[in-house]
PDB file of C-alpha atoms (C1' of nucleotides) in Angstrom:
ATOM      1  CA  MET A   1       1.174   1.029   6.663  1.00 60.00           C
ATOM      2  CA  PRO A   2       2.192   1.960   3.212  1.00 92.00           C
ATOM      3  CA  GLU A   3       0.540   3.927   0.495  1.00 97.00           C
ATOM      4  CA  LEU A   4       2.294   6.359  -1.810  1.00 97.00           C
ATOM      5  CA  PRO A   5       2.958   9.130   0.741  1.00 97.00           C
ATOM      6  CA  GLU A   6       4.311   6.724   3.351  1.00 97.00           C
ATOM      7  CA  VAL A   7       6.511   4.862   0.861  1.00 97.00           C
ATOM      8  CA  GLN A   8       7.864   8.128  -0.582  1.00 98.00           C
ATOM      9  CA  THR A   9       8.640   9.378   2.920  1.00 98.00           C
ATOM     10  CA  VAL A  10      10.564   6.176   3.644  1.00 97.00           C
ATOM     11  CA  VAL A  11      12.528   6.633   0.420  1.00 98.00           C
ATOM     12  CA  ASN A  12      13.280  10.268   1.264  1.00 98.00           C
ATOM     13  CA  SER A  13      14.529   9.369   4.729  1.00 97.00           C
ATOM     14  CA  LEU A  14      16.624   6.493   3.356  1.00 97.00           C
ATOM     15  CA  LEU A  15      18.278   8.466   0.550  1.00 97.00           C
ATOM     16  CA  PRO A  16      20.941  10.459   2.420  1.00 97.00           C
ATOM     17  CA  HIS A  17      22.154   7.392   4.304  1.00 97.00           C
ATOM     18  CA  VAL A  18      22.128   4.782   1.596  1.00 97.00           C
ATOM     19  CA  VAL A  19      22.822   6.218  -1.852  1.00 97.00           C
ATOM     20  CA  GLY A  20      26.516   5.666  -2.616  1.00 98.00           C
ATOM     21  CA  ALA A  21      26.879   3.132   0.191  1.00 98.00           C
ATOM     22  CA  ARG A  22      28.143  -0.411  -0.273  1.00 98.00           C
ATOM     23  CA  PHE A  23      26.637  -3.577   1.174  1.00 98.00           C
ATOM     24  CA  ILE A  24      29.137  -5.047   3.616  1.00 98.00           C
ATOM     25  CA  ARG A  25      26.974  -7.692   5.281  1.00 98.00           C
ATOM     26  CA  VAL A  26      23.583  -9.120   4.309  1.00 98.00           C
ATOM     27  CA  THR A  27      21.700 -11.302   6.772  1.00 98.00           C
ATOM     28  CA  THR A  28      18.499 -13.093   5.824  1.00 98.00           C
ATOM     29  CA  LEU A  29      16.849 -14.105   9.072  1.00 98.00           C
ATOM     30  CA  ARG A  30      13.782 -15.260   7.210  1.00 97.00           C
ATOM     31  CA  PRO A  31      14.732 -16.413   3.689  1.00 97.00           C
ATOM     32  CA  ASP A  32      11.122 -16.760   2.540  1.00 96.00           C
ATOM     33  CA  PHE A  33      10.676 -12.983   2.808  1.00 98.00           C
ATOM     34  CA  ILE A  34      12.886 -12.840  -0.280  1.00 98.00           C
ATOM     35  CA  VAL A  35      11.476 -13.641  -3.703  1.00 96.00           C
ATOM     36  CA  PRO A  36      11.877 -15.358  -6.053  1.00 96.00           C
ATOM     37  CA  PRO A  37      12.397 -18.295  -3.691  1.00 95.00           C
ATOM     38  CA  GLY A  38      15.995 -19.443  -3.554  1.00 95.00           C
ATOM     39  CA  THR A  39      17.467 -16.007  -4.291  1.00 97.00           C
ATOM     40  CA  ASP A  40      20.881 -15.823  -2.616  1.00 98.00           C
ATOM     41  CA  LEU A  41      20.691 -12.210  -1.515  1.00 98.00           C
ATOM     42  CA  PRO A  42      24.008 -12.109   0.388  1.00 98.00           C
ATOM     43  CA  ALA A  43      25.873 -13.383  -2.684  1.00 98.00           C
ATOM     44  CA  LEU A  44      24.108 -10.921  -4.975  1.00 98.00           C
ATOM     45  CA  LEU A  45      24.474  -7.830  -2.793  1.00 98.00           C
ATOM     46  CA  THR A  46      27.683  -8.050  -0.789  1.00 98.00           C
ATOM     47  CA  GLY A  47      30.292  -5.678  -2.222  1.00 98.00           C
ATOM     48  CA  ARG A  48      27.761  -3.897  -4.468  1.00 98.00           C
ATOM     49  CA  THR A  49      27.048  -0.166  -4.206  1.00 98.00           C
ATOM     50  CA  VAL A  50      23.620   1.494  -4.242  1.00 98.00           C
ATOM     51  CA  THR A  51      23.530   4.055  -7.039  1.00 98.00           C
ATOM     52  CA  SER A  52      19.951   5.180  -6.528  1.00 98.00           C
ATOM     53  CA  ILE A  53      16.692   4.559  -4.699  1.00 98.00           C
ATOM     54  CA  HIS A  54      13.295   5.586  -5.977  1.00 98.00           C
ATOM     55  CA  ARG A  55       9.622   4.912  -5.472  1.00 98.00           C
ATOM     56  CA  ARG A  56       7.266   3.437  -8.061  1.00 97.00           C
ATOM     57  CA  ALA A  57       3.679   3.112  -6.832  1.00 97.00           C
ATOM     58  CA  LYS A  58       4.067   1.501  -3.375  1.00 97.00           C
ATOM     59  CA  ARG A  59       7.420  -0.082  -4.175  1.00 98.00           C
ATOM     60  CA  ILE A  60      10.883   1.023  -3.089  1.00 98.00           C
ATOM     61  CA  ILE A  61      13.345   0.271  -5.877  1.00 98.00           C
ATOM     62  CA  PHE A  62      17.100   0.000  -5.264  1.00 98.00           C
ATOM     63  CA  THR A  63      19.460   0.256  -8.226  1.00 98.00           C
ATOM     64  CA  LEU A  64      22.997  -1.134  -7.910  1.00 98.00           C
ATOM     65  CA  ASP A  65      26.293  -0.251  -9.559  1.00 98.00           C
ATOM     66  CA  THR A  66      25.796  -3.380 -11.673  1.00 98.00           C
ATOM     67  CA  HIS A  67      22.504  -1.859 -12.939  1.00 98.00           C
ATOM     68  CA  GLN A  68      20.721  -4.740 -11.296  1.00 98.00           C
ATOM     69  CA  ARG A  69      17.731  -3.837  -9.149  1.00 98.00           C
ATOM     70  CA  PHE A  70      15.633  -5.126  -6.277  1.00 98.00           C
ATOM     71  CA  LEU A  71      12.495  -3.819  -4.648  1.00 98.00           C
ATOM     72  CA  ILE A  72      10.945  -3.733  -1.228  1.00 98.00           C
ATOM     73  CA  HIS A  73       7.184  -3.823  -0.813  1.00 98.00           C
ATOM     74  CA  LEU A  74       5.963  -3.040   2.681  1.00 97.00           C
ATOM     75  CA  GLY A  75       2.692  -4.946   2.459  1.00 97.00           C
ATOM     76  CA  MET A  76       0.436  -3.917   5.334  1.00 95.00           C
ATOM     77  CA  THR A  77       2.819  -3.740   8.288  1.00 96.00           C
ATOM     78  CA  GLY A  78       6.308  -3.473   6.809  1.00 96.00           C
ATOM     79  CA  ARG A  79       8.990  -1.161   8.174  1.00 96.00           C
ATOM     80  CA  VAL A  80      12.359  -0.187   6.742  1.00 98.00           C
ATOM     81  CA  THR A  81      14.414   1.422   9.487  1.00 98.00           C
ATOM     82  CA  LEU A  82      18.005   2.576  10.019  1.00 98.00           C
ATOM     83  CA  HIS A  83      20.044   1.437  13.010  1.00 98.00           C
ATOM     84  CA  PRO A  84      23.620   1.602  14.292  1.00 97.00           C
ATOM     85  CA  VAL A  85      25.713  -1.377  13.202  1.00 97.00           C
ATOM     86  CA  GLY A  86      25.234  -4.344  15.510  1.00 97.00           C
ATOM     87  CA  SER A  87      21.785  -3.316  16.785  1.00 97.00           C
ATOM     88  CA  PRO A  88      19.780  -6.346  17.866  1.00 97.00           C
ATOM     89  CA  PRO A  89      16.896  -6.824  15.414  1.00 98.00           C
ATOM     90  CA  VAL A  90      13.401  -6.526  16.875  1.00 97.00           C
ATOM     91  CA  ARG A  91      10.880  -9.384  16.568  1.00 97.00           C
ATOM     92  CA  HIS A  92       9.727 -10.006  12.969  1.00 97.00           C
ATOM     93  CA  THR A  93      12.868  -8.521  11.445  1.00 98.00           C
ATOM     94  CA  HIS A  94      13.452 -10.627   8.328  1.00 98.00           C
ATOM     95  CA  VAL A  95      16.463  -9.020   6.637  1.00 98.00           C
ATOM     96  CA  VAL A  96      19.393  -6.916   7.876  1.00 98.00           C
ATOM     97  CA  LEU A  97      21.446  -4.993   5.310  1.00 98.00           C
ATOM     98  CA  ALA A  98      24.657  -3.446   6.630  1.00 98.00           C
ATOM     99  CA  VAL A  99      26.075  -0.720   4.405  1.00 98.00           C
ATOM    100  CA  ALA A 100      29.250   1.359   4.455  1.00 98.00           C
ATOM    101  CA  SER A 101      29.961   4.631   2.718  1.00 93.00           C
ATOM    102  CA  PRO A 102      33.281   6.419   2.136  1.00 90.00           C
ATOM    103  CA  VAL A 103      31.806   9.619   3.550  1.00 92.00           C
ATOM    104  CA  ARG A 104      29.340   8.443   6.167  1.00 93.00           C
ATOM    105  CA  LYS A 105      29.430   6.050   9.072  1.00 94.00           C
ATOM    106  CA  SER A 106      28.269   2.498   8.537  1.00 97.00           C
ATOM    107  CA  ILE A 107      24.631   1.776   9.157  1.00 98.00           C
ATOM    108  CA  GLU A 108      22.174  -1.101   9.117  1.00 98.00           C
ATOM    109  CA  ILE A 109      18.855  -1.243   7.292  1.00 98.00           C
ATOM    110  CA  HIS A 110      16.357  -3.515   9.073  1.00 98.00           C
ATOM    111  CA  LEU A 111      13.319  -4.915   7.252  1.00 98.00           C
ATOM    112  CA  CYS A 112      10.596  -5.798   9.710  1.00 97.00           C
ATOM    113  CA  ASP A 113       7.107  -6.985   8.801  1.00 97.00           C
ATOM    114  CA  PRO A 114       4.995  -8.846  11.386  1.00 97.00           C
ATOM    115  CA  ARG A 115       2.276  -9.941   8.971  1.00 97.00           C
ATOM    116  CA  ARG A 116       4.710 -10.723   6.159  1.00 97.00           C
ATOM    117  CA  PHE A 117       2.452  -9.424   3.393  1.00 97.00           C
ATOM    118  CA  GLY A 118       5.485  -7.510   2.153  1.00 97.00           C
ATOM    119  CA  GLU A 119       8.533  -8.832   0.331  1.00 98.00           C
ATOM    120  CA  LEU A 120      12.011  -8.107  -0.905  1.00 98.00           C
ATOM    121  CA  ARG A 121      11.995  -8.984  -4.601  1.00 98.00           C
ATOM    122  CA  TRP A 122      15.167  -9.426  -6.611  1.00 98.00           C
ATOM    123  CA  LEU A 123      14.653  -7.942 -10.083  1.00 97.00           C
ATOM    124  CA  GLY A 124      18.182  -8.418 -11.461  1.00 97.00           C
ATOM    125  CA  ASP A 125      18.518  -7.075 -14.983  1.00 96.00           C
ATOM    126  CA  ASP A 126      14.825  -7.427 -15.724  1.00 91.00           C
ATOM    127  CA  THR A 127      13.472  -4.215 -17.226  1.00 87.00           C
ATOM    128  CA  GLY A 128      10.120  -5.636 -18.295  1.00 86.00           C
ATOM    129  CA  GLU A 129       6.706  -4.117 -17.670  1.00 87.00           C
ATOM    130  CA  ASP A 130       5.694  -3.761 -14.032  1.00 90.00           C
ATOM    131  CA  GLY A 131       1.966  -3.950 -14.758  1.00 92.00           C
ATOM    132  CA  LEU A 132       1.342  -0.735 -12.839  1.00 95.00           C
ATOM    133  CA  GLY A 133      -0.828   2.154 -13.951  1.00 95.00           C
ATOM    134  CA  TYR A 134      -0.376   5.925 -13.785  1.00 96.00           C
ATOM    135  CA  GLU A 135       1.552   7.573 -11.002  1.00 97.00           C
ATOM    136  CA  PRO A 136      -1.097   9.704  -9.264  1.00 97.00           C
ATOM    137  CA  LEU A 137       1.043  12.855  -9.328  1.00 98.00           C
ATOM    138  CA  ALA A 138       1.600  12.448 -13.084  1.00 97.00           C
ATOM    139  CA  LEU A 139      -2.018  11.671 -13.853  1.00 97.00           C
ATOM    140  CA  ARG A 140      -3.642  13.933 -16.418  1.00 96.00           C
ATOM    141  CA  PRO A 141      -7.353  14.748 -16.441  1.00 97.00           C
ATOM    142  CA  ARG A 142      -7.936  13.480 -19.961  1.00 96.00           C
ATOM    143  CA  ALA A 143      -6.128  10.189 -19.294  1.00 95.00           C
ATOM    144  CA  LEU A 144      -8.183   9.649 -16.147  1.00 96.00           C
ATOM    145  CA  ALA A 145     -11.418  10.466 -17.959  1.00 96.00           C
ATOM    146  CA  ALA A 146     -10.508   8.040 -20.740  1.00 94.00           C
ATOM    147  CA  LEU A 147      -9.794   5.249 -18.262  1.00 94.00           C
ATOM    148  CA  LEU A 148     -12.980   5.889 -16.289  1.00 95.00           C
ATOM    149  CA  ALA A 149     -15.095   5.748 -19.431  1.00 93.00           C
ATOM    150  CA  THR A 150     -14.088   2.130 -20.064  1.00 91.00           C
ATOM    151  CA  SER A 151     -15.404   0.732 -16.782  1.00 92.00           C
ATOM    152  CA  ARG A 152     -18.687   0.368 -14.947  1.00 92.00           C
ATOM    153  CA  ARG A 153     -17.136  -0.615 -11.631  1.00 94.00           C
ATOM    154  CA  PRO A 154     -17.486   1.576  -8.532  1.00 95.00           C
ATOM    155  CA  VAL A 155     -14.985   4.414  -8.615  1.00 96.00           C
ATOM    156  CA  LYS A 156     -13.521   3.370  -5.242  1.00 96.00           C
ATOM    157  CA  SER A 157     -12.622  -0.064  -6.639  1.00 96.00           C
ATOM    158  CA  PHE A 158     -11.068   1.651  -9.633  1.00 96.00           C
ATOM    159  CA  LEU A 159      -8.876   3.838  -7.435  1.00 97.00           C
ATOM    160  CA  LEU A 160      -7.625   0.761  -5.573  1.00 96.00           C
ATOM    161  CA  ASP A 161      -6.703  -0.997  -8.831  1.00 96.00           C
ATOM    162  CA  GLN A 162      -2.927  -0.642  -9.134  1.00 96.00           C
ATOM    163  CA  ALA A 163      -3.083  -1.437 -12.859  1.00 95.00           C
ATOM    164  CA  ALA A 164      -5.149   1.736 -13.377  1.00 95.00           C
ATOM    165  CA  VAL A 165      -3.710   4.300 -10.967  1.00 96.00           C
ATOM    166  CA  ALA A 166      -0.777   3.025  -8.908  1.00 96.00           C
ATOM    167  CA  GLY A 167      -0.017   4.090  -5.361  1.00 97.00           C
ATOM    168  CA  LEU A 168      -3.375   4.838  -3.776  1.00 97.00           C
ATOM    169  CA  GLY A 169      -4.663   2.513  -1.055  1.00 96.00           C
ATOM    170  CA  ASN A 170      -7.661   2.470   1.227  1.00 97.00           C
ATOM    171  CA  ILE A 171      -6.886   5.711   3.049  1.00 97.00           C
ATOM    172  CA  TYR A 172      -6.082   7.927   0.076  1.00 97.00           C
ATOM    173  CA  ALA A 173      -8.818   6.487  -2.139  1.00 97.00           C
ATOM    174  CA  ASP A 174     -11.443   7.418   0.472  1.00 97.00           C
ATOM    175  CA  GLU A 175      -9.874  10.813   1.162  1.00 98.00           C
ATOM    176  CA  SER A 176      -9.606  11.642  -2.557  1.00 98.00           C
ATOM    177  CA  LEU A 177     -13.262  10.745  -3.162  1.00 97.00           C
ATOM    178  CA  PHE A 178     -14.362  12.925  -0.267  1.00 97.00           C
ATOM    179  CA  ALA A 179     -12.291  15.831  -1.570  1.00 98.00           C
ATOM    180  CA  ALA A 180     -13.835  15.371  -5.015  1.00 97.00           C
ATOM    181  CA  GLY A 181     -17.384  15.051  -3.633  1.00 97.00           C
ATOM    182  CA  LEU A 182     -17.859  11.675  -5.312  1.00 97.00           C
ATOM    183  CA  HIS A 183     -19.758   8.755  -3.773  1.00 96.00           C
ATOM    184  CA  PRO A 184     -17.502   5.667  -3.655  1.00 96.00           C
ATOM    185  CA  LEU A 185     -20.134   3.536  -5.413  1.00 95.00           C
ATOM    186  CA  THR A 186     -20.411   5.866  -8.415  1.00 96.00           C
ATOM    187  CA  PRO A 187     -19.964   3.800 -11.591  1.00 95.00           C
ATOM    188  CA  CYS A 188     -16.822   5.009 -13.371  1.00 95.00           C
ATOM    189  CA  ASN A 189     -18.562   5.482 -16.700  1.00 94.00           C
ATOM    190  CA  ARG A 190     -21.127   7.799 -15.132  1.00 94.00           C
ATOM    191  CA  ILE A 191     -18.469  10.264 -14.015  1.00 95.00           C
ATOM    192  CA  THR A 192     -18.539  13.384 -16.164  1.00 95.00           C
ATOM    193  CA  ARG A 193     -15.451  14.933 -17.712  1.00 95.00           C
ATOM    194  CA  ASP A 194     -15.666  17.780 -15.217  1.00 96.00           C
ATOM    195  CA  GLN A 195     -15.947  15.371 -12.305  1.00 96.00           C
ATOM    196  CA  ALA A 196     -12.982  13.393 -13.635  1.00 97.00           C
ATOM    197  CA  ALA A 197     -10.914  16.563 -13.865  1.00 97.00           C
ATOM    198  CA  ARG A 198     -11.919  17.442 -10.325  1.00 97.00           C
ATOM    199  CA  LEU A 199     -11.051  13.954  -9.096  1.00 97.00           C
ATOM    200  CA  CYS A 200      -7.666  14.231 -10.785  1.00 97.00           C
ATOM    201  CA  ARG A 201      -6.964  17.523  -8.995  1.00 98.00           C
ATOM    202  CA  CYS A 202      -8.210  16.176  -5.669  1.00 98.00           C
ATOM    203  CA  ILE A 203      -6.074  13.025  -5.815  1.00 98.00           C
ATOM    204  CA  LYS A 204      -2.990  15.179  -6.328  1.00 98.00           C
ATOM    205  CA  ALA A 205      -3.973  17.676  -3.641  1.00 98.00           C
ATOM    206  CA  VAL A 206      -4.580  14.906  -1.080  1.00 98.00           C
ATOM    207  CA  ILE A 207      -1.333  13.118  -1.934  1.00 98.00           C
ATOM    208  CA  ARG A 208       0.718  16.333  -1.843  1.00 98.00           C
ATOM    209  CA  LYS A 209      -0.740  17.296   1.507  1.00 98.00           C
ATOM    210  CA  ALA A 210      -0.070  13.804   2.889  1.00 98.00           C
ATOM    211  CA  LEU A 211       3.521  13.985   1.606  1.00 98.00           C
ATOM    212  CA  TYR A 212       3.962  17.343   3.328  1.00 98.00           C
ATOM    213  CA  HIS A 213       2.822  15.708   6.592  1.00 97.00           C
ATOM    214  CA  ARG A 214       5.068  12.671   6.031  1.00 97.00           C
ATOM    215  CA  GLY A 215       2.196  10.210   5.614  1.00 96.00           C
ATOM    216  CA  SER A 216      -0.367   8.726   7.989  1.00 96.00           C
ATOM    217  CA  SER A 217       0.788   6.812  11.071  1.00 93.00           C
ATOM    218  CA  LEU A 218      -2.069   4.630  12.282  1.00 89.00           C
ATOM    219  CA  ARG A 219      -0.366   1.608  13.848  1.00 82.00           C
ATOM    220  CA  ASP A 220       2.851   0.545  12.264  1.00 76.00           C
ATOM    221  CA  TYR A 221       4.052   3.204   9.937  1.00 89.00           C
ATOM    222  CA  VAL A 222       7.275   5.079  10.636  1.00 94.00           C
ATOM    223  CA  ASP A 223       9.885   6.453   8.245  1.00 95.00           C
ATOM    224  CA  ALA A 224      13.428   5.067   8.028  1.00 96.00           C
ATOM    225  CA  GLU A 225      14.482   7.133  11.051  1.00 96.00           C
ATOM    226  CA  GLY A 226      11.536   5.980  13.142  1.00 95.00           C
ATOM    227  CA  GLY A 227       9.548   9.200  12.733  1.00 96.00           C
ATOM    228  CA  LYS A 228       5.774   9.135  12.546  1.00 95.00           C
ATOM    229  CA  GLY A 229       3.625  10.935  10.016  1.00 96.00           C
ATOM    230  CA  ALA A 230       0.931  13.407  10.981  1.00 96.00           C
ATOM    231  CA  PHE A 231      -1.600  13.203   8.160  1.00 96.00           C
ATOM    232  CA  GLN A 232      -3.872  10.859  10.147  1.00 95.00           C
ATOM    233  CA  LYS A 233      -4.907  13.936  12.130  1.00 96.00           C
ATOM    234  CA  LEU A 234      -6.222  15.475   8.929  1.00 97.00           C
ATOM    235  CA  HIS A 235      -8.263  12.534   7.636  1.00 97.00           C
ATOM    236  CA  GLN A 236     -11.731  13.717   6.666  1.00 97.00           C
ATOM    237  CA  VAL A 237     -13.439  10.333   6.337  1.00 97.00           C
ATOM    238  CA  TYR A 238     -11.003   7.417   6.684  1.00 96.00           C
ATOM    239  CA  GLY A 239     -11.515   5.718  10.045  1.00 95.00           C
ATOM    240  CA  ARG A 240     -14.195   8.236  11.019  1.00 96.00           C
ATOM    241  CA  ALA A 241     -17.362   6.119  10.667  1.00 95.00           C
ATOM    242  CA  GLY A 242     -20.129   7.484  12.890  1.00 95.00           C
ATOM    243  CA  LYS A 243     -18.269  10.722  13.578  1.00 96.00           C
ATOM    244  CA  PRO A 244     -19.577  14.015  12.219  1.00 97.00           C
ATOM    245  CA  CYS A 245     -18.383  15.129   8.804  1.00 97.00           C
ATOM    246  CA  ARG A 246     -15.854  17.913   9.322  1.00 97.00           C
ATOM    247  CA  ARG A 247     -17.617  19.898   6.574  1.00 97.00           C
ATOM    248  CA  CYS A 248     -21.346  19.391   7.243  1.00 97.00           C
ATOM    249  CA  ARG A 249     -21.627  17.460  10.559  1.00 97.00           C
ATOM    250  CA  THR A 250     -23.557  14.584   8.951  1.00 96.00           C
ATOM    251  CA  PRO A 251     -22.373  11.256  10.440  1.00 96.00           C
ATOM    252  CA  ILE A 252     -19.757   9.536   8.263  1.00 96.00           C
ATOM    253  CA  GLU A 253     -21.017   6.249   6.833  1.00 95.00           C
ATOM    254  CA  ARG A 254     -19.104   3.002   6.486  1.00 94.00           C
ATOM    255  CA  ILE A 255     -19.752   0.334   3.849  1.00 94.00           C
ATOM    256  CA  VAL A 256     -17.700  -2.613   2.621  1.00 94.00           C
ATOM    257  CA  LEU A 257     -16.542  -2.371  -0.990  1.00 94.00           C
ATOM    258  CA  SER A 258     -14.018  -4.618  -2.704  1.00 88.00           C
ATOM    259  CA  GLY A 259     -13.668  -6.263   0.680  1.00 88.00           C
ATOM    260  CA  ARG A 260     -12.390  -3.010   2.148  1.00 94.00           C
ATOM    261  CA  SER A 261     -13.891  -0.729   4.709  1.00 95.00           C
ATOM    262  CA  THR A 262     -15.047   2.410   2.898  1.00 96.00           C
ATOM    263  CA  CYS A 263     -15.946   5.651   4.670  1.00 96.00           C
ATOM    264  CA  PHE A 264     -17.737   8.610   3.127  1.00 96.00           C
ATOM    265  CA  CYS A 265     -20.060  11.489   3.910  1.00 97.00           C
ATOM    266  CA  PRO A 266     -23.528  10.708   2.517  1.00 95.00           C
ATOM    267  CA  LYS A 267     -24.269  14.404   2.157  1.00 96.00           C
ATOM    268  CA  CYS A 268     -20.999  15.777   0.743  1.00 97.00           C
ATOM    269  CA  GLN A 269     -20.491  12.841  -1.617  1.00 96.00           C
ATOM    270  CA  SER A 270     -23.403  12.813  -4.041  1.00 85.00           C
ATOM    271  CA  ALA A 271     -25.363   9.556  -4.195  1.00 72.00           C
ATOM    272  CA  ALA A 272     -24.393   6.967  -6.801  1.00 67.00           C
TER     273      ALA A 272
ATOM    274  C1'  DG B   1     -13.472 -15.532  22.083  1.00 83.99           C
ATOM    275  C1'  DT B   2     -14.745 -11.558  18.318  1.00 83.99           C
ATOM    276  C1'  DC B   3     -13.782  -8.189  14.816  1.00 83.99           C
ATOM    277  C1'  DC B   4     -10.744  -5.309  12.476  1.00 83.99           C
ATOM    278  C1'  DA B   5      -6.441  -3.693  10.136  1.00 83.99           C
ATOM    279  C1'  DT B   6      -2.521   1.300   5.407  1.00 83.99           C
ATOM    280  C1'  DG B   7      -2.048  -4.983   0.542  1.00 83.99           C
ATOM    281  C1'  DT B   8      -2.063  -8.355  -3.120  1.00 83.99           C
ATOM    282  C1'  DT B   9      -3.423 -12.543  -5.419  1.00 83.99           C
ATOM    283  C1'  DC B  10      -5.979 -16.485  -6.299  1.00 83.99           C
ATOM    284  C1'  DT B  11     -10.567 -18.810  -6.442  1.00 83.99           C
ATOM    285  C1'  DT B  12     -15.412 -18.831  -6.559  1.00 83.99           C
ATOM    286  C1'  DT B  13     -19.747 -16.988  -7.714  1.00 83.99           C
ATOM    287  C1'  DA B  14     -23.066 -14.450 -10.469  1.00 83.99           C
TER     288       DA B  14
ATOM    289  C1'  DC C   1     -16.679 -13.933 -21.064  1.00 83.99           C
ATOM    290  C1'  DT C   2     -16.380 -10.417 -17.408  1.00 83.99           C
ATOM    291  C1'  DA C   3     -16.786  -8.538 -13.025  1.00 83.99           C
ATOM    292  C1'  DA C   4     -17.597  -8.663  -8.354  1.00 83.99           C
ATOM    293  C1'  DA C   5     -17.300 -11.109  -4.093  1.00 83.99           C
ATOM    294  C1'  DG C   6     -14.797 -14.061  -1.074  1.00 83.99           C
ATOM    295  C1'  DA C   7     -10.905 -16.296   0.764  1.00 83.99           C
ATOM    296  C1'  DA C   8      -6.279 -16.623   1.635  1.00 83.99           C
ATOM    297  C1'  DC C   9      -1.875 -15.125   3.427  1.00 83.99           C
ATOM    298  C1'  DA C  10       0.025 -13.997   9.228  1.00 83.99           C
ATOM    299  C1'  DT C  11       0.020 -11.203  13.242  1.00 83.99           C
ATOM    300  C1'  DG C  12      -1.515  -8.175  16.734  1.00 83.99           C
ATOM    301  C1'  DG C  13      -4.562  -4.719  18.942  1.00 83.99           C
ATOM    302  C1'  DA C  14      -9.060  -3.280  20.782  1.00 83.99           C
TER     303       DA C  14
END
DNA sequence: GTCCATGTTCTTTA
DNA sequence: CTAAAGAACATGGA
């Protein structure tokens, strides 16, 4: 479900309901969804107010009035949705956060994640390094070129590496490479400065367009109000193996790279 | 039954 | 030593 555009859309749809609200009841239906193990989330959150919510890479970070923080990672199938107080949680709902605001009606945040690859991680006062690389929208051509020059790995693997560029996943890596006309197997250190600059522009263009369309809804993804994204309709290569390239009609190819399905146009994306 | 899935991390192999 | 490949996690849909 969640790459940068989807996670940002969730944050945007959560913001007006949750910033300034206070936790009035915290229910952990599945305690092992919360890390570190043994974290007493109800004790830590009840009575606290949310001062801000923001996205970093694919993580949703909540900051409290105590300056303590926690994050939600949606893994592959996670959902964060808003519901009226007292709504029965659907199957695979692991945490329910009820919040009240002086100016808005009370509401519940439900965290649901069938595959449980996601987590709610208590950060507390920790302000240490997060180990994540550049935000794609803040990436500069020279920084990207410098990073690429240090590696021989396939550029697709590089784009999936959160320690290099943080926030892209399988969909937006493939779409960015198509937009940039780069073959996914191209060794990073064989990418020219011009190609790197183009890739930098294309990553941003793809992400901005996906944000405008509120992300890609394939199976699970919805925003906090249950709304689906529309960017899946505009995918050029992702999930289109065997179908004609929208630009040149050549059948889209599918290979496996870094254990992930990788789709590209063999004609539009110059050979490695 | 089979294969596949928007993610991350650990282990094994080369 | 490094990097790539593979497996693992858990569930559901085609």
